[in-house]
Short mmCIF file of C-alpha atoms in Angstrom, two decimals:
data_model
loop_
_atom_site.label_atom_id
_atom_site.label_comp_id
_atom_site.label_asym_id
_atom_site.label_seq_id
_atom_site.Cartn_x
_atom_site.Cartn_y
_atom_site.Cartn_z
CA MET J 266 27.27 -59.41 14.98
CA GLY J 267 28.32 -55.70 17.39
CA SER J 268 27.53 -52.59 16.37
CA VAL J 269 26.83 -51.22 13.04
CA THR J 270 27.94 -47.28 11.96
CA SER J 271 25.59 -44.92 10.97
CA ARG J 272 26.67 -43.76 6.55
CA VAL J 273 25.38 -40.41 7.64
CA SER J 274 27.95 -40.00 10.21
CA PRO J 275 31.38 -42.00 11.45
CA GLN J 276 30.52 -40.95 15.44
CA TRP J 277 27.08 -42.48 15.43
CA ARG J 278 26.58 -46.19 15.78
CA PHE J 279 23.87 -48.37 16.44
CA ASP J 280 24.45 -51.54 18.74
CA THR J 281 20.88 -53.11 19.51
CA ASP J 282 22.46 -56.98 19.95
CA ASN J 283 21.84 -57.30 23.14
CA SER J 284 18.03 -56.52 22.78
CA GLY J 285 17.28 -60.31 23.09
CA GLY J 286 14.60 -60.53 21.01
CA GLY J 287 15.86 -60.42 17.57
CA HIS J 288 16.19 -56.63 16.86
CA THR J 289 19.94 -56.54 15.81
CA SER J 290 21.98 -53.59 15.14
CA VAL J 291 21.60 -54.53 11.15
CA ASP J 292 18.40 -54.43 11.75
CA SER J 293 17.98 -51.36 13.32
CA ALA J 294 19.74 -49.50 10.60
CA PHE J 295 18.38 -50.60 7.79
CA VAL J 296 15.55 -48.11 9.15
CA LEU J 297 16.66 -45.87 11.36
CA ASP J 298 20.33 -44.64 9.42
CA ASP J 299 17.42 -43.82 6.57
CA LEU J 300 15.95 -41.57 9.94
CA LEU J 301 19.20 -39.87 10.68
CA TYR J 302 19.77 -38.98 6.41
CA ILE J 303 16.56 -37.19 6.28
CA TYR J 304 16.75 -35.78 9.77
CA SER J 305 19.94 -34.40 9.07
CA ASN J 306 18.62 -32.76 5.81
CA LYS J 307 16.04 -30.97 7.95
CA ALA J 308 17.69 -30.00 11.15
CA PRO J 309 21.18 -28.92 12.05
CA LEU J 310 22.50 -32.58 13.50
CA ASP J 311 26.11 -32.01 14.68
CA LYS J 312 27.79 -34.97 12.99
CA ASN J 313 30.85 -34.40 14.88
CA ARG J 314 28.90 -35.24 18.47
CA LEU J 315 29.40 -39.27 19.28
CA MET J 316 25.93 -40.54 19.42
CA LEU J 317 25.75 -44.55 20.70
CA ILE J 318 21.93 -45.80 20.19
CA ILE J 319 21.29 -48.78 22.14
CA GLU J 320 18.14 -50.59 23.16
CA GLY J 321 16.79 -51.38 26.67
CA ASN J 322 13.87 -51.03 29.15
CA ALA J 323 15.03 -47.45 30.42
CA GLY J 324 14.03 -45.89 27.05
CA PRO J 325 13.30 -44.36 24.91
CA ILE J 326 15.70 -41.03 25.94
CA TYR J 327 18.25 -39.41 25.55
CA VAL J 328 21.42 -39.42 27.82
CA THR J 329 24.45 -37.08 28.37
CA ASN J 330 26.89 -37.16 29.94
CA THR J 331 27.82 -40.85 30.20
CA PRO J 332 31.18 -42.51 31.06
CA LEU J 333 31.98 -43.47 27.25
CA ALA J 334 31.57 -39.84 26.43
CA HIS J 335 28.71 -41.20 23.66
CA GLU J 336 25.74 -39.52 24.10
CA LEU J 337 23.00 -42.04 23.95
CA ILE J 338 20.15 -42.27 22.57
CA ILE J 339 18.04 -45.93 24.32
CA LEU J 340 15.20 -46.92 22.28
CA ASN J 341 12.29 -49.29 23.85
CA THR J 342 11.25 -51.68 20.78
CA LYS J 343 10.48 -54.47 22.65
CA GLN J 344 12.73 -56.86 20.45
CA ALA J 345 9.91 -55.86 17.84
CA ARG J 346 10.41 -55.07 14.24
CA LEU J 347 7.39 -52.36 14.39
CA TRP J 348 10.14 -50.00 12.01
CA ALA J 349 7.23 -47.41 12.49
CA ARG J 350 7.38 -46.98 16.78
CA ASP J 351 11.04 -46.96 16.20
CA VAL J 352 11.34 -44.29 13.96
CA TYR J 353 8.21 -42.42 16.42
CA GLN J 354 11.27 -42.78 19.23
CA LEU J 355 14.04 -42.28 17.51
CA ALA J 356 13.01 -38.87 16.07
CA HIS J 357 11.41 -37.79 19.59
CA GLU J 358 15.13 -38.18 20.90
CA LEU J 359 16.77 -36.75 18.09
CA THR J 360 15.06 -33.49 18.73
CA HIS J 361 16.43 -33.61 22.48
CA PHE J 362 19.58 -34.34 20.66
CA VAL J 363 19.69 -31.17 18.43
CA ILE J 364 18.52 -28.58 21.43
CA PHE J 365 21.54 -30.25 23.56
CA HIS J 366 21.24 -28.86 27.17
CA GLY J 367 17.43 -28.28 26.49
CA ILE J 368 15.38 -25.73 27.31
CA GLN J 369 16.50 -24.02 30.49
CA GLN J 370 13.63 -22.44 32.49
CA PRO J 371 11.35 -25.35 34.23
CA GLN J 372 7.81 -24.04 33.40
CA PHE J 373 8.12 -24.22 29.77
CA LYS J 374 9.78 -27.52 29.78
CA TRP J 375 6.93 -29.18 28.34
CA PHE J 376 7.73 -27.07 25.43
CA GLU J 377 10.37 -29.25 24.33
CA GLU J 378 8.78 -32.57 24.70
CA THR J 379 5.72 -31.17 22.23
CA LEU J 380 8.61 -30.53 20.15
CA SER J 381 9.63 -33.46 20.46
CA GLU J 382 6.23 -35.38 19.56
CA LEU J 383 6.14 -33.09 16.59
CA SER J 384 9.42 -34.44 15.64
CA SER J 385 7.64 -37.66 15.34
CA TYR J 386 4.86 -37.10 13.50
CA PHE J 387 6.66 -35.10 11.04
CA PHE J 388 9.36 -38.11 10.49
CA LEU J 389 7.29 -40.28 10.49
CA LYS J 390 5.76 -38.65 6.84
CA GLN J 391 9.15 -38.44 5.77
CA MET J 392 9.75 -41.42 5.82
CA ALA J 393 6.71 -43.03 4.61
CA ALA J 394 7.52 -40.40 1.58
CA TYR J 395 11.61 -41.55 1.43
CA TRP J 396 10.67 -45.33 1.55
CA ALA J 397 7.35 -45.46 -0.92
CA ALA J 398 10.35 -44.04 -3.91
CA SER J 399 12.57 -46.57 -1.98
CA ASN J 400 14.15 -48.74 -4.68
CA ASN J 401 14.39 -51.54 -2.18
CA GLN J 402 10.64 -53.84 -2.56
CA ILE J 403 10.77 -54.23 0.69
CA LYS J 404 10.53 -50.68 1.79
CA ARG J 405 8.20 -49.98 -0.71
CA ALA J 406 5.92 -52.33 0.86
CA TYR J 407 6.29 -50.97 4.38
CA ALA J 408 6.03 -47.58 3.52
CA ASP J 409 2.25 -46.91 4.46
CA SER J 410 2.91 -48.20 7.61
CA PHE J 411 4.70 -44.84 8.80
CA LEU J 412 1.35 -42.93 7.82
CA GLU J 413 -0.80 -45.51 9.81
CA TYR J 414 1.12 -44.88 12.77
CA VAL J 415 0.92 -41.45 12.69
CA GLU J 416 -3.15 -42.10 12.74
CA LEU J 417 -3.05 -44.79 15.51
CA GLU J 418 -1.39 -42.08 17.67
CA ARG J 419 -3.81 -38.98 17.36
CA PRO J 420 -6.82 -40.49 19.72
CA GLU J 421 -3.99 -39.90 22.39
CA ALA J 422 -4.79 -35.97 21.65
CA GLU J 423 -6.63 -34.14 24.54
CA ASP J 424 -8.23 -31.15 22.84
CA ILE J 425 -7.41 -28.09 24.56
CA LYS J 426 -7.34 -23.96 24.10
CA MET J 427 -4.38 -23.61 22.33
CA SER J 428 -4.73 -19.17 23.41
CA ASP J 429 -4.43 -20.11 26.84
CA LEU J 430 -1.01 -21.33 26.93
CA SER J 431 -0.37 -17.83 26.21
CA ASP J 432 -2.24 -16.69 30.04
CA PRO J 433 0.83 -18.08 32.69
CA SER J 434 -2.27 -18.26 35.08
CA SER J 435 -3.94 -20.75 32.71
CA HIS J 436 -5.02 -24.15 33.96
CA THR J 437 -3.33 -25.87 30.95
CA SER J 438 -0.45 -23.47 31.83
CA LEU J 439 -0.31 -24.37 35.03
CA MET J 440 -0.84 -28.25 34.52
CA LEU J 441 2.23 -28.40 31.82
CA GLU J 442 4.12 -26.80 34.11
CA GLY J 443 3.66 -28.94 36.63
CA TYR J 444 3.93 -31.98 34.25
CA GLN J 445 6.11 -31.64 31.19
CA TYR J 446 5.21 -34.65 29.70
CA ASP J 447 1.25 -34.49 29.81
CA ARG J 448 1.64 -36.58 26.46
CA PRO J 449 -2.34 -35.97 25.72
CA LYS J 450 -1.51 -32.35 25.84
CA ASN J 451 1.58 -32.61 24.17
CA ASN J 452 0.40 -34.57 21.52
CA TYR J 453 -2.76 -31.64 20.46
CA ILE J 454 -0.14 -29.04 20.77
CA ALA J 455 2.42 -30.77 18.78
CA GLN J 456 -0.18 -31.81 15.86
CA LYS J 457 -1.76 -28.43 15.76
CA ILE J 458 2.09 -27.09 14.83
CA LEU J 459 2.70 -29.86 12.05
CA PRO J 460 1.06 -28.43 8.82
CA VAL J 461 3.16 -24.60 10.40
CA VAL J 462 5.56 -26.46 9.84
CA GLU J 463 5.30 -28.57 7.19
CA ASN J 464 5.28 -25.28 5.33
CA ASN J 465 7.53 -23.26 6.79
CA PRO J 466 11.18 -25.65 6.48
CA ALA J 467 13.46 -23.08 8.33
CA TYR J 468 12.15 -24.12 11.35
CA TRP J 469 14.06 -26.64 11.96
CA ARG J 470 17.28 -24.50 11.80
CA ALA J 471 16.06 -23.09 14.56
CA LEU J 472 15.72 -25.59 17.19
CA PRO J 473 19.53 -25.61 18.46
CA PHE J 474 18.50 -22.05 19.77
CA LEU J 475 16.35 -23.25 22.49
CA GLU J 476 18.85 -23.93 24.92
CA LYS J 477 19.72 -20.01 25.04
CA VAL J 478 16.37 -18.36 25.61
CA SER J 479 16.46 -17.35 29.32
CA ASN J 480 14.60 -15.18 31.69
CA ALA J 481 11.29 -15.46 29.73
CA THR J 482 8.34 -14.07 31.92
CA SER J 483 5.56 -15.89 29.98
CA PHE J 484 5.27 -17.85 27.09
CA LEU J 485 4.99 -15.91 24.31
CA ASP J 486 8.09 -13.98 26.15
CA PHE J 487 9.78 -17.53 25.26
CA MET J 488 8.75 -17.62 21.84
CA THR J 489 9.80 -13.16 21.11
CA LYS J 490 12.95 -14.24 23.09
CA TRP J 491 13.20 -18.11 20.40
CA LYS J 492 12.84 -16.14 17.85
CA ALA J 493 15.65 -12.98 18.59
CA VAL J 494 18.12 -15.94 19.10
CA SER J 495 18.04 -17.75 16.06
CA PRO J 496 19.25 -17.28 12.43
CA LYS J 497 17.19 -15.07 10.23
CA GLU J 498 15.63 -16.77 7.97
CA THR J 499 13.59 -18.77 10.58
CA GLY J 500 11.87 -15.41 12.25
CA GLU J 501 9.01 -16.12 9.99
CA ALA J 502 8.72 -19.80 10.71
CA LEU J 503 8.72 -18.82 14.09
CA SER J 504 6.08 -16.06 13.69
CA ALA J 505 3.91 -18.72 12.64
CA VAL J 506 4.39 -20.88 14.86
CA THR J 507 4.54 -18.06 17.74
CA SER J 508 0.75 -16.82 16.23
CA LEU J 509 -0.93 -20.66 16.99
CA PHE J 510 -0.88 -19.21 20.78
CA GLU J 511 -2.17 -15.80 20.10
CA SER J 512 -5.75 -16.99 18.87
CA ASP J 513 -8.03 -19.68 18.93
CA HIS J 514 -7.45 -22.02 15.84
#
């Protein structure tokens, strides 16, 4: 059947036909092009960058510097039509796409993973609302499944003390510095940030500026520097996020 071009940008394509389980490019576009549309209305996705969304056992992962000059987003849907999982994976990887070169200081890489988890939860809820209002009966019938998937992920969160992250020597800080993919911790922090972001939509416009932060001496210093290099209109949102780490919530 071949690849399908996104309606959001001619530079973005779905090519999942080789998944081997009937999860075709058309299937992928039916769900994920809506996500690209919603995400691009919230966050500054660069529509001139080449993006190819494929299926593979290596995923989910975001890959730059490919031989074809496309930036790859590899999903691992296990060839199932579990649309909520597709959205969860792509929303996560799109955050890496927006940040582009990523957070530069290794000790704060965990924060990029956390914000990618946050993106998954946020856009699952956005997709639920978008599909609930759709003229397509299939989409309306499925809409609540996005919300159910959010709840499915919550038990994996590990309760931590948020203010510990303001102390570089705390056990939590050292654990995340040593292993950025500590999903239970990332999950918990993301869920704490989620309501703040829902009330401060300007947050999304600050994401591309994370790669510009350098020489931060602590996580709170990192947040201060992120605010300093981001557009002025994002300041209130970033201050609200920072406050979560300054005292226990």
